[in-house]
């Protein structure tokens, strides 16, 4: 058990931490890997120790005559009680043999590992829960759910003139990808996308499983999530809240394109302000 503790301590010191610019998928992948490694080590030690003791203290002699039965009252009167097996309800500390020290050391190591994992997980999740605010410049998109679809509006909170707002009803994403829905969410590769999500009718839940982005869509309220896509392609956003008969069909495409292609597409729209994406300028 001490070896397990030292191994766990070493792992905790060298566990990966969230770095600026990471995606949510990377963070959750790291968390999964850490728990998998530690769980495998602890499980291997515990199972091995159990099997070892079961083999070590095995007996091939039956006890039909009850010769291994112990009279607790008689045992309590003997001088060897302190080194005998504990009474029912007592902690088996192995008194007089150093077992108590090992037992409580194992408790301490276990508590250290659990506390370390809690702190580590909390710091990683804080990175996720900042809704992308710590990610620097980002594409801002308002997402509005309705029975049974999604509407997208770019940079609505950053402009005062509605003519400069780009909504999914204003463009045709099929021109960028023949298999994409015309009103697909179009985002650039390698750029943080912050989503402000709400609903116009009933409760929904907006999620893009490939990017580990998911949040409630509640009428009259706005929730937030973010993601960063590292590969171009066509992905799917789903509703994860039962919202009516068409719930199973409440899906939408998410199209990830290269930065320059996104810039060209965005600036070619009639209602957009090119200054909104100046931070994305791609060097030639």
Short mmCIF file of C-alpha atoms in Angstrom, two decimals:
data_model
loop_
_atom_site.label_atom_id
_atom_site.label_comp_id
_atom_site.label_asym_id
_atom_site.label_seq_id
_atom_site.Cartn_x
_atom_site.Cartn_y
_atom_site.Cartn_z
CA UNK A 1 0.00 0.00 0.00
CA UNK A 2 2.90 2.34 0.71
CA UNK A 3 4.21 1.68 -2.78
CA UNK A 4 0.80 2.56 -4.17
CA UNK A 5 0.82 5.82 -2.22
CA UNK A 6 4.27 6.80 -3.49
CA UNK A 7 3.23 5.96 -7.03
CA UNK A 8 0.01 7.96 -6.65
CA UNK A 9 1.91 10.91 -5.18
CA UNK A 10 4.30 10.88 -8.12
CA UNK A 11 1.42 10.74 -10.59
CA UNK A 12 -0.41 13.60 -8.88
CA UNK A 13 2.70 15.77 -9.16
CA UNK A 14 3.08 15.00 -12.85
CA UNK A 15 -0.55 15.00 -13.91
CA UNK A 16 -1.33 17.20 -16.94
CA UNK A 17 -2.90 20.57 -16.19
CA UNK A 18 -5.15 22.70 -18.35
CA UNK A 19 -3.19 25.01 -20.63
CA UNK A 20 -4.43 28.19 -22.27
CA UNK A 21 -5.76 27.40 -25.72
CA UNK A 22 -6.86 23.86 -24.96
CA UNK A 23 -10.27 22.66 -26.05
CA UNK A 24 -12.88 21.16 -23.75
CA UNK A 25 -12.38 17.81 -25.46
CA UNK A 26 -8.68 17.90 -24.52
CA UNK A 27 -9.46 18.72 -20.89
CA UNK A 28 -12.01 15.94 -20.48
CA UNK A 29 -9.65 13.55 -22.27
CA UNK A 30 -6.91 14.36 -19.75
CA UNK A 31 -9.28 13.85 -16.82
CA UNK A 32 -10.36 10.49 -18.19
CA UNK A 33 -6.75 9.39 -18.70
CA UNK A 34 -5.71 10.38 -15.15
CA UNK A 35 -8.62 8.51 -13.56
CA UNK A 36 -8.01 5.52 -15.81
CA UNK A 37 -4.31 5.28 -14.90
CA UNK A 38 -4.83 5.75 -11.15
CA UNK A 39 -7.83 3.43 -11.11
CA UNK A 40 -5.86 0.75 -12.92
CA UNK A 41 -2.92 1.01 -10.51
CA UNK A 42 -5.06 0.96 -7.36
CA UNK A 43 -7.29 -1.81 -8.70
CA UNK A 44 -4.28 -3.95 -9.64
CA UNK A 45 -2.71 -3.54 -6.19
CA UNK A 46 -5.94 -4.26 -4.29
CA UNK A 47 -6.88 -7.30 -6.38
CA UNK A 48 -3.33 -8.67 -6.28
CA UNK A 49 -3.14 -8.23 -2.50
CA UNK A 50 -6.51 -9.92 -2.06
CA UNK A 51 -5.58 -12.88 -4.25
CA UNK A 52 -2.18 -13.18 -2.54
CA UNK A 53 -3.73 -13.36 0.94
CA UNK A 54 -6.43 -15.74 -0.20
CA UNK A 55 -3.72 -18.06 -1.50
CA UNK A 56 -1.38 -17.58 1.45
CA UNK A 57 -3.97 -18.38 4.09
CA UNK A 58 -5.81 -21.06 2.17
CA UNK A 59 -6.48 -24.42 3.80
CA UNK A 60 -7.03 -27.81 2.29
CA UNK A 61 -8.36 -29.25 5.54
CA UNK A 62 -12.08 -29.20 6.18
CA UNK A 63 -13.59 -27.92 9.43
CA UNK A 64 -16.48 -30.33 9.78
CA UNK A 65 -15.53 -31.08 13.38
CA UNK A 66 -15.37 -27.37 14.27
CA UNK A 67 -11.78 -27.48 15.45
CA UNK A 68 -11.13 -23.98 14.09
CA UNK A 69 -14.07 -22.45 15.96
CA UNK A 70 -13.05 -19.91 18.61
CA UNK A 71 -14.78 -19.31 21.92
CA UNK A 72 -14.69 -15.51 22.24
CA UNK A 73 -15.18 -15.57 26.04
CA UNK A 74 -12.40 -18.10 26.51
CA UNK A 75 -10.14 -16.16 24.17
CA UNK A 76 -10.71 -12.91 26.09
CA UNK A 77 -9.39 -14.55 29.26
CA UNK A 78 -6.11 -15.62 27.71
CA UNK A 79 -2.90 -13.63 27.88
CA UNK A 80 -2.58 -13.82 24.11
CA UNK A 81 -5.73 -11.82 23.44
CA UNK A 82 -3.80 -8.72 22.32
CA UNK A 83 -2.19 -10.63 19.48
CA UNK A 84 -5.19 -12.75 18.64
CA UNK A 85 -7.81 -11.96 16.07
CA UNK A 86 -10.09 -9.03 16.99
CA UNK A 87 -13.52 -9.45 18.41
CA UNK A 88 -16.55 -8.90 16.27
CA UNK A 89 -16.95 -5.17 15.56
CA UNK A 90 -13.29 -4.30 16.17
CA UNK A 91 -11.00 -2.89 13.49
CA UNK A 92 -8.49 -5.59 12.46
CA UNK A 93 -5.35 -3.58 13.25
CA UNK A 94 -3.08 -6.57 13.77
CA UNK A 95 -2.20 -5.39 17.27
CA UNK A 96 1.31 -6.15 18.35
CA UNK A 97 2.46 -6.96 14.83
CA UNK A 98 2.70 -3.50 13.29
CA UNK A 99 -0.56 -4.03 11.44
CA UNK A 100 -2.19 -0.97 12.95
CA UNK A 101 0.47 1.31 11.52
CA UNK A 102 0.05 -0.21 8.07
CA UNK A 103 -3.72 0.04 8.27
CA UNK A 104 -3.84 3.71 9.20
CA UNK A 105 -1.06 4.52 6.75
CA UNK A 106 -3.20 3.01 4.00
CA UNK A 107 -6.14 5.15 5.19
CA UNK A 108 -3.96 8.25 5.02
CA UNK A 109 -2.66 7.43 1.56
CA UNK A 110 -6.18 6.75 0.29
CA UNK A 111 -7.40 10.07 1.71
CA UNK A 112 -4.44 11.86 0.09
CA UNK A 113 -5.21 10.34 -3.31
CA UNK A 114 -8.92 11.13 -3.12
CA UNK A 115 -8.31 14.72 -1.96
CA UNK A 116 -5.66 15.19 -4.65
CA UNK A 117 -8.03 13.98 -7.36
CA UNK A 118 -10.81 16.26 -6.10
CA UNK A 119 -8.54 19.31 -6.19
CA UNK A 120 -7.10 18.35 -9.58
CA UNK A 121 -10.54 17.73 -11.11
CA UNK A 122 -11.85 21.01 -9.69
CA UNK A 123 -9.01 23.06 -11.21
CA UNK A 124 -9.51 21.38 -14.58
CA UNK A 125 -13.26 21.97 -14.51
CA UNK A 126 -12.75 25.62 -13.58
CA UNK A 127 -10.94 25.98 -16.90
CA UNK A 128 -13.98 24.54 -18.66
CA UNK A 129 -16.50 26.58 -16.69
CA UNK A 130 -15.00 29.96 -17.61
CA UNK A 131 -17.20 29.72 -20.76
CA UNK A 132 -14.24 30.60 -22.91
CA UNK A 133 -13.63 34.00 -21.33
CA UNK A 134 -10.00 33.09 -20.71
CA UNK A 135 -9.49 31.98 -24.29
CA UNK A 136 -8.83 35.44 -25.72
CA UNK A 137 -10.57 36.55 -28.91
CA UNK A 138 -13.48 34.36 -29.89
CA UNK A 139 -16.38 34.02 -32.26
CA UNK A 140 -19.57 34.92 -30.37
CA UNK A 141 -22.73 33.10 -31.43
CA UNK A 142 -26.22 33.30 -29.97
CA UNK A 143 -28.08 29.99 -30.16
CA UNK A 144 -31.87 29.92 -29.86
CA UNK A 145 -33.69 26.62 -29.66
CA UNK A 146 -37.25 26.09 -30.80
CA UNK A 147 -39.46 23.12 -31.56
CA UNK A 148 -37.64 21.54 -33.35
CA UNK A 149 -34.50 23.30 -34.55
CA UNK A 150 -31.79 25.85 -33.83
CA UNK A 151 -31.24 29.44 -34.93
CA UNK A 152 -27.77 31.04 -34.88
CA UNK A 153 -26.86 34.72 -34.72
CA UNK A 154 -23.25 35.96 -34.87
CA UNK A 155 -21.96 38.81 -32.66
CA UNK A 156 -25.47 40.02 -31.75
CA UNK A 157 -24.32 41.36 -28.37
CA UNK A 158 -21.43 43.34 -29.86
CA UNK A 159 -23.24 45.54 -32.39
CA UNK A 160 -26.03 48.06 -32.07
CA UNK A 161 -27.16 47.98 -35.69
CA UNK A 162 -29.23 44.93 -36.61
CA UNK A 163 -28.12 45.26 -40.22
CA UNK A 164 -24.64 44.18 -39.09
CA UNK A 165 -25.89 40.98 -37.46
CA UNK A 166 -25.53 37.69 -39.33
CA UNK A 167 -28.27 35.15 -38.63
CA UNK A 168 -28.59 31.60 -39.88
CA UNK A 169 -31.64 32.66 -41.88
CA UNK A 170 -29.42 35.06 -43.87
CA UNK A 171 -26.95 32.59 -45.33
CA UNK A 172 -26.74 29.22 -47.06
CA UNK A 173 -24.06 26.99 -45.56
CA UNK A 174 -24.66 24.39 -48.27
CA UNK A 175 -22.46 26.52 -50.54
CA UNK A 176 -19.54 25.73 -48.23
CA UNK A 177 -20.30 22.03 -47.91
CA UNK A 178 -22.78 20.17 -50.13
CA UNK A 179 -23.93 17.90 -47.28
CA UNK A 180 -24.44 20.68 -44.73
CA UNK A 181 -27.82 22.10 -43.80
CA UNK A 182 -28.39 25.54 -45.24
CA UNK A 183 -28.69 26.98 -41.71
CA UNK A 184 -25.73 25.07 -40.22
CA UNK A 185 -23.50 26.71 -37.62
CA UNK A 186 -20.32 27.69 -39.49
CA UNK A 187 -17.16 28.14 -37.40
CA UNK A 188 -13.42 28.45 -38.09
CA UNK A 189 -10.91 25.78 -37.20
CA UNK A 190 -8.64 26.50 -34.22
CA UNK A 191 -10.68 29.44 -32.91
CA UNK A 192 -12.65 29.56 -29.67
CA UNK A 193 -16.40 29.73 -30.24
CA UNK A 194 -18.50 31.05 -27.35
CA UNK A 195 -22.16 30.09 -27.40
CA UNK A 196 -24.93 31.99 -25.60
CA UNK A 197 -27.85 29.60 -25.55
CA UNK A 198 -31.56 30.20 -24.90
CA UNK A 199 -34.97 28.94 -26.02
CA UNK A 200 -38.06 30.60 -27.43
CA UNK A 201 -40.58 27.98 -26.29
CA UNK A 202 -39.79 24.98 -24.04
CA UNK A 203 -36.69 23.61 -22.35
CA UNK A 204 -34.06 22.20 -24.69
CA UNK A 205 -30.44 21.21 -24.22
CA UNK A 206 -27.84 22.11 -26.84
CA UNK A 207 -24.84 19.83 -27.23
CA UNK A 208 -22.09 19.01 -29.71
CA UNK A 209 -20.71 15.66 -28.51
CA UNK A 210 -17.49 15.73 -30.56
CA UNK A 211 -16.44 18.98 -28.84
CA UNK A 212 -17.77 18.11 -25.35
CA UNK A 213 -19.89 21.28 -25.42
CA UNK A 214 -23.32 21.06 -23.79
CA UNK A 215 -25.68 23.41 -21.95
CA UNK A 216 -29.38 23.95 -21.22
CA UNK A 217 -31.55 26.12 -23.44
CA UNK A 218 -34.10 27.71 -21.09
CA UNK A 219 -36.84 30.19 -22.06
CA UNK A 220 -36.09 33.63 -20.63
CA UNK A 221 -32.57 32.69 -19.54
CA UNK A 222 -29.19 32.52 -21.24
CA UNK A 223 -26.64 29.82 -20.51
CA UNK A 224 -23.12 29.57 -21.87
CA UNK A 225 -20.66 27.06 -23.22
CA UNK A 226 -17.71 27.08 -25.60
CA UNK A 227 -15.59 24.87 -27.79
CA UNK A 228 -12.60 24.93 -30.09
CA UNK A 229 -12.62 22.68 -33.15
CA UNK A 230 -9.21 21.35 -34.16
CA UNK A 231 -10.30 19.55 -37.34
CA UNK A 232 -12.36 20.69 -40.28
CA UNK A 233 -15.45 18.71 -41.16
CA UNK A 234 -19.17 18.35 -40.64
CA UNK A 235 -20.37 17.65 -37.09
CA UNK A 236 -23.78 17.48 -35.45
CA UNK A 237 -25.49 19.42 -32.69
CA UNK A 238 -28.29 17.63 -30.85
CA UNK A 239 -31.02 18.39 -28.36
CA UNK A 240 -30.55 16.39 -25.16
CA UNK A 241 -33.77 17.45 -23.38
CA UNK A 242 -37.07 15.75 -24.17
CA UNK A 243 -39.03 18.62 -25.72
CA UNK A 244 -41.90 17.17 -27.71
CA UNK A 245 -42.80 14.72 -30.45
CA UNK A 246 -40.08 16.00 -32.78
CA UNK A 247 -37.30 15.82 -30.19
CA UNK A 248 -35.46 12.94 -31.87
CA UNK A 249 -35.18 14.98 -35.07
CA UNK A 250 -33.95 18.16 -33.38
CA UNK A 251 -30.47 18.03 -34.84
CA UNK A 252 -28.37 20.59 -36.64
CA UNK A 253 -25.13 20.62 -38.59
CA UNK A 254 -21.94 22.29 -37.36
CA UNK A 255 -19.52 23.02 -40.18
CA UNK A 256 -15.86 23.63 -39.31
CA UNK A 257 -13.80 25.27 -42.07
CA UNK A 258 -10.31 26.71 -42.38
CA UNK A 259 -9.84 30.20 -40.94
CA UNK A 260 -9.31 31.93 -44.27
CA UNK A 261 -12.33 30.24 -45.76
CA UNK A 262 -14.43 31.37 -42.81
CA UNK A 263 -13.16 34.94 -43.15
CA UNK A 264 -14.01 34.97 -46.86
CA UNK A 265 -17.43 33.47 -46.20
CA UNK A 266 -18.27 35.80 -43.33
CA UNK A 267 -17.16 39.01 -45.06
CA UNK A 268 -19.07 38.07 -48.21
CA UNK A 269 -22.39 38.16 -46.36
CA UNK A 270 -24.50 41.29 -46.84
CA UNK A 271 -25.22 41.99 -43.19
CA UNK A 272 -21.78 41.59 -41.66
CA UNK A 273 -19.19 43.95 -40.28
CA UNK A 274 -15.69 42.76 -41.22
CA UNK A 275 -14.20 44.51 -38.18
CA UNK A 276 -15.81 41.87 -35.95
CA UNK A 277 -13.33 39.26 -37.13
CA UNK A 278 -10.20 41.35 -37.63
CA UNK A 279 -8.52 39.37 -34.84
CA UNK A 280 -8.69 36.29 -37.08
CA UNK A 281 -6.52 37.72 -39.84
CA UNK A 282 -4.48 34.92 -41.37
CA UNK A 283 -0.93 35.78 -42.36
CA UNK A 284 -0.02 34.86 -45.91
#
